[in-house]
CSV table of C-alpha atoms in Angstrom, one decimal:
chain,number,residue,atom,x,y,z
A,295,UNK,CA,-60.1,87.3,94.1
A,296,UNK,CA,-59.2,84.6,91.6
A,297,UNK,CA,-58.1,80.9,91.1
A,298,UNK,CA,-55.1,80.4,88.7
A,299,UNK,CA,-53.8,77.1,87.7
A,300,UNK,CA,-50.0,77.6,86.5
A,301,UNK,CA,-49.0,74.4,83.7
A,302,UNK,CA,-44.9,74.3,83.8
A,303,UNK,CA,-42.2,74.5,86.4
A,304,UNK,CA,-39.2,75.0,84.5
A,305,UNK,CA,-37.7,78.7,84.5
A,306,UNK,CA,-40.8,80.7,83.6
A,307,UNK,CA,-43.1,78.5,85.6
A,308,UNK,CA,-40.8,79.5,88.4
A,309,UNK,CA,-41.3,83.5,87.6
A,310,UNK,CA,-45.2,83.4,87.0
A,311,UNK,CA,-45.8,80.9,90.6
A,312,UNK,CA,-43.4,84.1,92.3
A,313,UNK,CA,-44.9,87.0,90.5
A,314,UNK,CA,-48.3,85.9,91.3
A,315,UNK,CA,-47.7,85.0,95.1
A,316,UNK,CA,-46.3,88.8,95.4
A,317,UNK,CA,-49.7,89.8,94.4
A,318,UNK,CA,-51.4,87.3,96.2
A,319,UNK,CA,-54.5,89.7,97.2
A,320,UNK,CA,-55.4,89.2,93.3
A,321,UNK,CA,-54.2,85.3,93.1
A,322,UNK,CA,-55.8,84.4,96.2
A,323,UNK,CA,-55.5,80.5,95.1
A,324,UNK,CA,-52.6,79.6,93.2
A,325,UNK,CA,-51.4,76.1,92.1
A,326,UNK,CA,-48.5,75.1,90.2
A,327,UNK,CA,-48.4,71.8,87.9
A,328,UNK,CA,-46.0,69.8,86.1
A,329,UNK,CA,-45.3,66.4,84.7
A,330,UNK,CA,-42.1,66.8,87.7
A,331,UNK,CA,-43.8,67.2,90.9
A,332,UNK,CA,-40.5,67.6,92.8
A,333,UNK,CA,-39.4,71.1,90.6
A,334,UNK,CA,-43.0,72.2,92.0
A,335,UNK,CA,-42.6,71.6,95.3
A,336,UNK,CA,-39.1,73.2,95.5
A,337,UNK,CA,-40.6,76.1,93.8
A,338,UNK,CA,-43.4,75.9,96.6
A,339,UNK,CA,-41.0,76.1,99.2
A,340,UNK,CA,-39.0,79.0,97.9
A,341,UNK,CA,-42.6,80.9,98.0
A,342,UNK,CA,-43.5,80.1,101.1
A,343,UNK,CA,-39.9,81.7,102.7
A,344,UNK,CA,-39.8,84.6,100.2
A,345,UNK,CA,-43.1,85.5,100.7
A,346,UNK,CA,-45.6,83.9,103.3
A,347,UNK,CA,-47.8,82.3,100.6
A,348,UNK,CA,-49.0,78.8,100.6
A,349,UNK,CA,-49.2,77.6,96.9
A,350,UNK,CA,-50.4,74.0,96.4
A,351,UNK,CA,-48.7,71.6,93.8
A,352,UNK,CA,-49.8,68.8,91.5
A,353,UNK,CA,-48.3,66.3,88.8
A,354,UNK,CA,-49.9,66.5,85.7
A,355,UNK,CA,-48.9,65.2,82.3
A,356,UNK,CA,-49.8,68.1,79.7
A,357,UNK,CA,-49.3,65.9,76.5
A,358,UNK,CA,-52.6,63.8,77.7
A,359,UNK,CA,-56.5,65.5,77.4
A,360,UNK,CA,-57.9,63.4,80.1
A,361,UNK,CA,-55.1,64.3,83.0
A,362,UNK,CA,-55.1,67.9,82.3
A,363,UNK,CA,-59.4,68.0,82.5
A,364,UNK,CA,-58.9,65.7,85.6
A,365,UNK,CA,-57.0,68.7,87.3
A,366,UNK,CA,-58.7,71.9,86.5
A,367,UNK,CA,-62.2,70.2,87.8
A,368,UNK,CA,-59.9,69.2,91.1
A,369,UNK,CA,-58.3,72.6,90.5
A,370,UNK,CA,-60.9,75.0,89.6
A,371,UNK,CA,-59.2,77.7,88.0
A,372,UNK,CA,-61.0,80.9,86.7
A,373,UNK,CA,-57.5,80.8,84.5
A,374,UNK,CA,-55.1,78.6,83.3
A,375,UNK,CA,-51.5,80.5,82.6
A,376,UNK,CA,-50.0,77.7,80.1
A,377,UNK,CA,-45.9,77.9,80.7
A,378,UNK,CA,-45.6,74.2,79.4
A,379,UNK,CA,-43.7,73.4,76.3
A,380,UNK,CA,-45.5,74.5,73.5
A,381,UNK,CA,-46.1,71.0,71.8
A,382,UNK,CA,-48.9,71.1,74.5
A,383,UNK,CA,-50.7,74.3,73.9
A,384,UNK,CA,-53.4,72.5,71.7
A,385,UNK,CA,-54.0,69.8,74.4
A,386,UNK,CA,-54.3,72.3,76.7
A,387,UNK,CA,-56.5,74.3,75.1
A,388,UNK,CA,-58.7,71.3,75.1
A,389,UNK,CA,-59.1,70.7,78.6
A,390,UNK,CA,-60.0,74.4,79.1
A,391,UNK,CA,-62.8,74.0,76.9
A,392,UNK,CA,-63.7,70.9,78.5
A,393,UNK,CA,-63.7,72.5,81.7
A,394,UNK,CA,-65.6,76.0,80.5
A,395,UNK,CA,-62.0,77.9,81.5
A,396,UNK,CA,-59.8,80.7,80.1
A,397,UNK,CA,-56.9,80.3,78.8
A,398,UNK,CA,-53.0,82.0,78.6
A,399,UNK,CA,-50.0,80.9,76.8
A,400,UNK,CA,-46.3,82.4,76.4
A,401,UNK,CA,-45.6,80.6,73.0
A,402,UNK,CA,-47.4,79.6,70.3
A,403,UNK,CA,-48.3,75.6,69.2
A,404,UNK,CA,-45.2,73.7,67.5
A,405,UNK,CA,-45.8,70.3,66.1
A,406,UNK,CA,-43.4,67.6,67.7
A,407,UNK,CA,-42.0,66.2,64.3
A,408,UNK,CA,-41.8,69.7,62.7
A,409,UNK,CA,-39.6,72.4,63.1
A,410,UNK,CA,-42.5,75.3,62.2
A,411,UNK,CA,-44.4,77.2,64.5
A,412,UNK,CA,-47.4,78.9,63.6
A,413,UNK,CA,-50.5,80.9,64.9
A,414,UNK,CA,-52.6,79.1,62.8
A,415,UNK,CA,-53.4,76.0,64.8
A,416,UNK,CA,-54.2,78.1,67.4
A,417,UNK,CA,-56.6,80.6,65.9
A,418,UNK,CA,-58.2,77.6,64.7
A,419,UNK,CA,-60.2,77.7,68.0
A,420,UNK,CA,-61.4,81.1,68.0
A,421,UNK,CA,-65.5,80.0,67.1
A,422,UNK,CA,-64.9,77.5,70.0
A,423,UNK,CA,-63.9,79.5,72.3
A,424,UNK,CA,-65.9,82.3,71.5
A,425,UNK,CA,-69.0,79.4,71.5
A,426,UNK,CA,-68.4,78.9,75.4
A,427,UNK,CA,-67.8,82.5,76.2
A,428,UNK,CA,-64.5,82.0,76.6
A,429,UNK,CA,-61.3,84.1,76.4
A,430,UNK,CA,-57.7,82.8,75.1
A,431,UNK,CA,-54.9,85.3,75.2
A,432,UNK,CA,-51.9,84.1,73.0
A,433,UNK,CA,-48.3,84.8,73.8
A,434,UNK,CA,-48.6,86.4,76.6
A,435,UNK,CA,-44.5,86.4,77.0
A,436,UNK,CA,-42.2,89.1,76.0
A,437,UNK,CA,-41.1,88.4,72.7
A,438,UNK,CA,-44.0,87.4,71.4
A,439,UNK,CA,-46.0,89.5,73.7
A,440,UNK,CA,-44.3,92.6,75.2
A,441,UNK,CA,-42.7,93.5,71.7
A,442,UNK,CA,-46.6,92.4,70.1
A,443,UNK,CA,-47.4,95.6,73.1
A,444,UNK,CA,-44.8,98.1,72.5
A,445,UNK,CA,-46.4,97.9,68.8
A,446,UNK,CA,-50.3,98.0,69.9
A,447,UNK,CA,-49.0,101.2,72.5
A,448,UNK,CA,-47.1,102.6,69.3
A,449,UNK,CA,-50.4,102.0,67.1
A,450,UNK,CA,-52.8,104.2,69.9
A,451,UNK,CA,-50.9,106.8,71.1
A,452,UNK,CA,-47.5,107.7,68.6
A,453,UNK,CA,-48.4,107.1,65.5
A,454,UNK,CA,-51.0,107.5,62.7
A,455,UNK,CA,-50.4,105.0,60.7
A,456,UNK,CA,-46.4,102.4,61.2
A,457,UNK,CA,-44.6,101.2,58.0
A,458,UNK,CA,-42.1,99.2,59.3
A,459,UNK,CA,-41.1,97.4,62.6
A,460,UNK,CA,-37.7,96.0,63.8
A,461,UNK,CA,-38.3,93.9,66.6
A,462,UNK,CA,-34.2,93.7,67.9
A,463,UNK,CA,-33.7,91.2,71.0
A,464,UNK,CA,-30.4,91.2,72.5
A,465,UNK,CA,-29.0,89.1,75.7
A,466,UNK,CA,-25.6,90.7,76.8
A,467,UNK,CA,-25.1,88.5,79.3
A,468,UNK,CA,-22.6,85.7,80.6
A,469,UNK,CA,-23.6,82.7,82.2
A,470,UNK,CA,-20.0,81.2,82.1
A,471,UNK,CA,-20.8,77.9,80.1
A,472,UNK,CA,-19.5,77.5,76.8
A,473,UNK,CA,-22.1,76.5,75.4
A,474,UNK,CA,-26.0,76.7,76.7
A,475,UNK,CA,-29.6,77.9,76.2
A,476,UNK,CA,-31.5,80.4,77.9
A,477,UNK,CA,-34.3,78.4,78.0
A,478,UNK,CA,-35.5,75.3,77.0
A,479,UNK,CA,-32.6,73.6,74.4
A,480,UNK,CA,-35.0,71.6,72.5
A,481,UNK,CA,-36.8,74.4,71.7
A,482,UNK,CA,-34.9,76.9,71.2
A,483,UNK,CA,-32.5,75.1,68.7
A,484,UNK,CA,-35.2,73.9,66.5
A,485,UNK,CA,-36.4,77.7,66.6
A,486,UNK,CA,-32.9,79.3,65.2
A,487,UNK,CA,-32.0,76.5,62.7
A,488,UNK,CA,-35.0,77.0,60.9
A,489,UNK,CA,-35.4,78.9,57.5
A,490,UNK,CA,-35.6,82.6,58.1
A,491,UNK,CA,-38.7,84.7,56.7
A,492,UNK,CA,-39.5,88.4,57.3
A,493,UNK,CA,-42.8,90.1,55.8
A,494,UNK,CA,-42.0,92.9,53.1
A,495,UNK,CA,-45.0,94.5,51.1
A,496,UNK,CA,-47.6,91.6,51.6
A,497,UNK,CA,-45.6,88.5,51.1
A,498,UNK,CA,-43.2,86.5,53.5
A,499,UNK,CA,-39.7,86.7,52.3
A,500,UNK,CA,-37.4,83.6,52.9
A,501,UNK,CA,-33.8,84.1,53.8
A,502,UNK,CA,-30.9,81.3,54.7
A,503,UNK,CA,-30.7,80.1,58.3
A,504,UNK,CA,-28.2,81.9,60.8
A,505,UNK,CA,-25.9,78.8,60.4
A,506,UNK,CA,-25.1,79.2,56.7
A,507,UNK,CA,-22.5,81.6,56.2
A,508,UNK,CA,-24.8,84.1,53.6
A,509,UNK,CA,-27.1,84.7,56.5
A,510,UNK,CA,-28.6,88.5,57.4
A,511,UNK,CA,-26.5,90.2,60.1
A,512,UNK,CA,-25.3,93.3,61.3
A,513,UNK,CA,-24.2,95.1,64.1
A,514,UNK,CA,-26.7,97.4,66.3
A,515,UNK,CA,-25.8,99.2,68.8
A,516,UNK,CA,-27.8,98.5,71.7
A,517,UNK,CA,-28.5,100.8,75.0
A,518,UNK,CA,-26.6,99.9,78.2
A,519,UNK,CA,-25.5,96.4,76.2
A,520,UNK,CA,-23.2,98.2,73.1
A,521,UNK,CA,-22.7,97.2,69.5
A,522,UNK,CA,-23.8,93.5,69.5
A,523,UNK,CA,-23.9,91.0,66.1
A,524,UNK,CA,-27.9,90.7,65.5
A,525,UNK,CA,-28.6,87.8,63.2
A,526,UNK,CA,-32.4,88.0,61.1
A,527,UNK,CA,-34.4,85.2,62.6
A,528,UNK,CA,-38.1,84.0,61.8
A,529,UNK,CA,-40.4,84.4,64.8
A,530,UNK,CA,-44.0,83.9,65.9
A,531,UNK,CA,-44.8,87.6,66.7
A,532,UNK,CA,-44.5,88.4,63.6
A,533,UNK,CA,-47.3,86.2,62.2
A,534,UNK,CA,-49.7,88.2,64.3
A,535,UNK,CA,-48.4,91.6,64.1
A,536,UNK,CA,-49.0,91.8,60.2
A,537,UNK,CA,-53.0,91.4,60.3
A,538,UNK,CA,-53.2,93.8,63.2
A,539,UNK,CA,-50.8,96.6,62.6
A,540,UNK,CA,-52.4,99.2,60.3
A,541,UNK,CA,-50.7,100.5,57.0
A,542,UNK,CA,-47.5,98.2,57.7
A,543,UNK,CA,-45.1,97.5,55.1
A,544,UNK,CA,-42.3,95.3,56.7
A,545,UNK,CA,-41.8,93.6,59.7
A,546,UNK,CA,-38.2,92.4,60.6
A,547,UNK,CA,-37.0,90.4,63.9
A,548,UNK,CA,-32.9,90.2,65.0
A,549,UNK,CA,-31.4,88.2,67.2
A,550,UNK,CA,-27.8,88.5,68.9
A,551,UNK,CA,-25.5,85.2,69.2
A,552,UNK,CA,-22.3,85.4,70.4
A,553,UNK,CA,-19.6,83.5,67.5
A,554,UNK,CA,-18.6,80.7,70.1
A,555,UNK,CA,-22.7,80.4,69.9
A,556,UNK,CA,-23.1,80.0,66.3
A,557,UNK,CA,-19.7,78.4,66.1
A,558,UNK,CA,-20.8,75.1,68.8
A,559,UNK,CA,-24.0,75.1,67.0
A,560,UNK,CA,-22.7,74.5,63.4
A,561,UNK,CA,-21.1,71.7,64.8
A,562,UNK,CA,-23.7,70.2,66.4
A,563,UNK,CA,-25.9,70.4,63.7
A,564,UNK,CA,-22.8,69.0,61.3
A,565,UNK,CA,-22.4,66.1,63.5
A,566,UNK,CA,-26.3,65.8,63.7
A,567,UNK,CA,-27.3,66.3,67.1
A,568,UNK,CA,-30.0,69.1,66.4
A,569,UNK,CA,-32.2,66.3,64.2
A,570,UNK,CA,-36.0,65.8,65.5
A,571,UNK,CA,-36.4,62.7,63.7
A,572,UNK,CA,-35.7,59.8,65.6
A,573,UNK,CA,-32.5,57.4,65.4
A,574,UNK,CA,-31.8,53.5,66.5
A,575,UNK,CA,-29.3,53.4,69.4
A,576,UNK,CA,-28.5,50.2,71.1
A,577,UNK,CA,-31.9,49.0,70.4
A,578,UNK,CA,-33.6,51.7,71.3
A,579,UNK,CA,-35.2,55.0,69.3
A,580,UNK,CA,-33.7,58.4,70.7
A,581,UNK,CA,-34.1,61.9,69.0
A,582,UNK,CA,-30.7,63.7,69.2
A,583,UNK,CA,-31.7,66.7,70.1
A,584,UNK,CA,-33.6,65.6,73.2
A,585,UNK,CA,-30.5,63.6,73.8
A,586,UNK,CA,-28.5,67.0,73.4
A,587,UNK,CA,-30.9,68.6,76.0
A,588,UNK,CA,-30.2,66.1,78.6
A,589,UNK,CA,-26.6,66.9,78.4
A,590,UNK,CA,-26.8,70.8,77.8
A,591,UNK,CA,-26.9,73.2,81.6
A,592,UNK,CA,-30.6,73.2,83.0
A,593,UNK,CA,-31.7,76.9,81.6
A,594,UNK,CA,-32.6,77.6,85.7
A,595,UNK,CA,-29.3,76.3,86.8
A,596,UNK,CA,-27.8,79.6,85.1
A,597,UNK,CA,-29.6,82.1,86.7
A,598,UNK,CA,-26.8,82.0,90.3
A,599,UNK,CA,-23.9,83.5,88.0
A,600,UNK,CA,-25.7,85.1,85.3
A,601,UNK,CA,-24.0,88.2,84.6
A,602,UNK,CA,-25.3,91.1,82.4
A,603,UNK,CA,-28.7,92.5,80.8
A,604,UNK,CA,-30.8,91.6,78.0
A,605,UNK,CA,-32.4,94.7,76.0
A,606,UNK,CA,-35.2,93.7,74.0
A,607,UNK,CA,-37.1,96.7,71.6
A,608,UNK,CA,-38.5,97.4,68.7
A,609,UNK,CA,-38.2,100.4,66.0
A,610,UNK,CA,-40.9,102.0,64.1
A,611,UNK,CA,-41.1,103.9,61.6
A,612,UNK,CA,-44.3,105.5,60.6
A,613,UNK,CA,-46.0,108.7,60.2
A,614,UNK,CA,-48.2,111.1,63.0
A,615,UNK,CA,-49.4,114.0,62.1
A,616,UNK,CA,-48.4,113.8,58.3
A,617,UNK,CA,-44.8,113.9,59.4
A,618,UNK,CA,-41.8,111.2,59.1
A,619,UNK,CA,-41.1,109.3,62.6
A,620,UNK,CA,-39.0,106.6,64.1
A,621,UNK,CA,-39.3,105.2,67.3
A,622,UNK,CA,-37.5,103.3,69.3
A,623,UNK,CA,-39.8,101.2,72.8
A,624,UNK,CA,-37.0,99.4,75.0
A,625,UNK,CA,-36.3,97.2,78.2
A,626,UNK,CA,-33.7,96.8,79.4
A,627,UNK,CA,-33.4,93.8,82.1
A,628,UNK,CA,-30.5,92.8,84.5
A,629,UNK,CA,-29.7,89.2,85.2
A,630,UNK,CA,-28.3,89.7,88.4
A,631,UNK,CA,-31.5,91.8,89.4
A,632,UNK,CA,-33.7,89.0,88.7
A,633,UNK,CA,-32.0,86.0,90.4
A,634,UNK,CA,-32.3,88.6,93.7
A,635,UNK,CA,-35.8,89.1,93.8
A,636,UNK,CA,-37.2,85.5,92.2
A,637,UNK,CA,-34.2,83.5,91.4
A,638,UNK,CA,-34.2,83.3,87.8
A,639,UNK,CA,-32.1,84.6,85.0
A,640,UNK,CA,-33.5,87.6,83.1
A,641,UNK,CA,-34.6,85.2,79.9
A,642,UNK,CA,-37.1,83.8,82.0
A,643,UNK,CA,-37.9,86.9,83.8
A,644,UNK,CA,-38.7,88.6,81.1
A,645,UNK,CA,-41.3,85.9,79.7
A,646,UNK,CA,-43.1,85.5,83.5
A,647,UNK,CA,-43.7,88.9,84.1
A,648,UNK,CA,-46.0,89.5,81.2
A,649,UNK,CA,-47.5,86.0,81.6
A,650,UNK,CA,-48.5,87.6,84.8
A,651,UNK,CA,-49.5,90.9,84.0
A,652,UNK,CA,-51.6,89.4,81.6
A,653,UNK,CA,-53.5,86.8,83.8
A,654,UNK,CA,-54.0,90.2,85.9
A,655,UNK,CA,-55.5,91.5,83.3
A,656,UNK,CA,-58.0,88.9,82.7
A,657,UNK,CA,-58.9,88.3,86.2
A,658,UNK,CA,-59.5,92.1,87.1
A,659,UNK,CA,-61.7,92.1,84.3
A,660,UNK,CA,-59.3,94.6,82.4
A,661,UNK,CA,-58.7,92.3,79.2
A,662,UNK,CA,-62.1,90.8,78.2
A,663,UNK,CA,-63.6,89.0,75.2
A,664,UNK,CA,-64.8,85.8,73.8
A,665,UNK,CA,-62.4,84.0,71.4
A,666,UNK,CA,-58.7,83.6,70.9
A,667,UNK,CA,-56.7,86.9,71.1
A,668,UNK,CA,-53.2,87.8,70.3
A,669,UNK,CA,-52.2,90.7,73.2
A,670,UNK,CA,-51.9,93.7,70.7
A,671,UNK,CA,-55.7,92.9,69.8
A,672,UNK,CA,-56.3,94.2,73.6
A,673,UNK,CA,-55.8,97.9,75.2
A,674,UNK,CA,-51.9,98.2,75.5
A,675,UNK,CA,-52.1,101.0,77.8
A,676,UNK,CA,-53.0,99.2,81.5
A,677,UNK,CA,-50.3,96.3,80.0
A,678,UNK,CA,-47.9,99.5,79.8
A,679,UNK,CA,-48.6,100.6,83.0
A,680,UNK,CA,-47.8,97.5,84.8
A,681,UNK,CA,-45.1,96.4,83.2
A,682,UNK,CA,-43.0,99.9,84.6
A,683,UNK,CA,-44.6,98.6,88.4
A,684,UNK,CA,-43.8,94.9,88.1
A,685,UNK,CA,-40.2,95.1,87.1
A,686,UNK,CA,-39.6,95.4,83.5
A,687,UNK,CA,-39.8,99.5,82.5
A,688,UNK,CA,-39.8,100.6,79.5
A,689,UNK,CA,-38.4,103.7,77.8
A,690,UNK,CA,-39.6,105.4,74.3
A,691,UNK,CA,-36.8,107.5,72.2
A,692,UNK,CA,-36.5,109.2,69.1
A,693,UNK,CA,-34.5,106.8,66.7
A,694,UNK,CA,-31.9,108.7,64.8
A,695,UNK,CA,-30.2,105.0,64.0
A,696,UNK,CA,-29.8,103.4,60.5
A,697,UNK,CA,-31.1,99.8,60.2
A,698,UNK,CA,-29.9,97.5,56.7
């Protein structure tokens, strides 16, 4: 039925190349690239026992235009699903419209000097795309993506018109290291040492980093994972979710860390590990905190004794009907669950399984346009409805909770 070129082979890559093979009567042709051609091929070979399916493999450097365009004309996707770092998401993007070919990302563009993420460069391309007839689905993950759903789903069928969202992402789980990242390090340090904002009443609102000790906190009580320490954090989603969420007022996202967490962290940052900018070594220019990533656990190496569940949700508050509601749309996912059926941790899981509902989506015809989208710009409903088939259900409550 379709072609689908995959970009990444890290934990996620490994999801999407799985996910899509078990639904290989929709991803009749699948190929899987990366910059390390050997992580391909092992994922390749775990396919083809788990499942009977032949995907094919290729090295491709993402940072570089003209290798990228030089394998989707060898490849000829209909789609590319972009699981690559997201310093490459513009570059990407490139070679899709060099190529006339759509595109689908988990995370949206960060520069490589800059620790600041934003839609912006991104959207940029909309008249492009939309030029070529064209279609670019942005973070296409779970957080941004599944929570940017929950809120589109919320938006059609349970309210009238949402005042506030909590987006609340929790990983209860135990991967026995003292100190690692779910996925990849450099990443996801630069993202939680940043400056905090949250969006109150039409203006972004700045708050100290989770480091400094007059950061926002509390404790939320979380289903199946209990009372867990959620710290407020700046994240993409968000950025999105305020131009396309009716009548909102506030729009909040908390993370959990664990105190050894935030504890190693502060050290690491004191002793300046977690710096971007580069440093002389011995002759030679290293950033830190790509010299911290080689040292730190491989994020897939965790998934054997990954213990535990993530729960990831949000809570609205809004009106239906001219009366008071709160919500409250939750997954919960099990660590130990998803290393058995695709051998990953449930971080990773969690961010493949949209990224392949999504590419469904596209390919079926289901999720159509010309342009760059955001996923809650699209029907939420067959996104819903997949989601509960493909492993990660979801569960809508009344909310009697108090948030700060």
């Amino acid at each position: 039925m379709s072609r689908v070129l995959i970009i990444g082979a890290g934990g996620v890559g490994n999801v999407v190349a799985k996910k899509c093979a078990q639904l290989s009567e929709i991803f009749t042709h699948i190929t899987l690239a990366s910059r390390t051609l050997h992580k391909c091929d092992a994922i390749a070979v775990e396919v083809k026992e788990n499942y009977g399916v032949d995907i094919n493999t290729i090295q491709v450097d993402a940072d570089h235009v003209s290798e990228l365009i030089w394998v989707i004309e060898h490849v000829k996707p209909e789609l590319v699903i972009n699981v690559a770092l997201p310093y490459q998401d513009l570059s990407i993007m490139e070679a899709c419209l060099e190529t006339n070919t759509n595109y689908l990302d988990t995370a949206n563009y960060e520069p490589p000097d800059s620790a600041h993420f934003e839609y912006s460069h991104q959207w940029a391309y909309h008249e492009k795309f939309k030029e070529k007839g064209l279609m670019a689905l942005l973070g296409c993950g779970f957080d941004p993506g599944v929570t940017n759903i929950f809120c589109a789903y919320a938006q059609k069928n349970l309210f009238d018109s949402i005042e506030t969202i909590d987006i609340l992402d929790c990983n209860a789980g135990d991967h026995g290291h003292p100190f690692a990242t779910n996925f990849n390090p450099e990443i996801n340090i630069r993202e939680v040492t940043q400056v905090v904002r949250h969006w109150r009443n039409g203006d972004w609102v700045e708050t100290p980093p989770i480091l400094e000790d007059d950061c926002v906190h509390f404790t939320f009580d979380y289903p199946e994972a209990g009372p867990k320490e959620s710290y407020l954090l700046y994240h993409e989603e968000m950025e999105s979710l305020v131009r396309h969420i009716k009548g909102l007022k506030q729009i909040r996202f908390w993370m959990t860390f664990s105190e050894p967490y935030i504890t190693h962290l502060k050290v690491l940052e004191n002793v300046g590990m977690t710096r971007i900018d580069e440093v002389e070594y011995e002759g030679h220019k290293i950033v830190p905190l790509r010299f911290l990533k080689a040292l730190l656990p491989d994020p897939g190496s965790l998934a054997a004794n990954y213990t535990g569940k993530t729960v990831i949700g949000c809570v609205l508050r809004g009106e239906k009907g001219g009366e008071k509601q709160q919500k409250y749309i939750y997954n919960v996912c099990d660590h130990h669950e998803a290393f058995t059926e695709v051998q990953s941790q449930a971080v990773s899981y969690t961010t493949g399984v949209p990224a392949m509902i999504g590419a469904m989506l596209m390919v079926r015809g289901d999720w159509m346009g010309e342009g760059v989208f955001n996923v809650e710009q699209l029907d939420p409903d067959p996104f819903m409805d997949a989601l509960n088939i493909y492993g990660l259900p979801w569960q809508v409550v009344d909310f009697q909770g108090k948030l700060p």
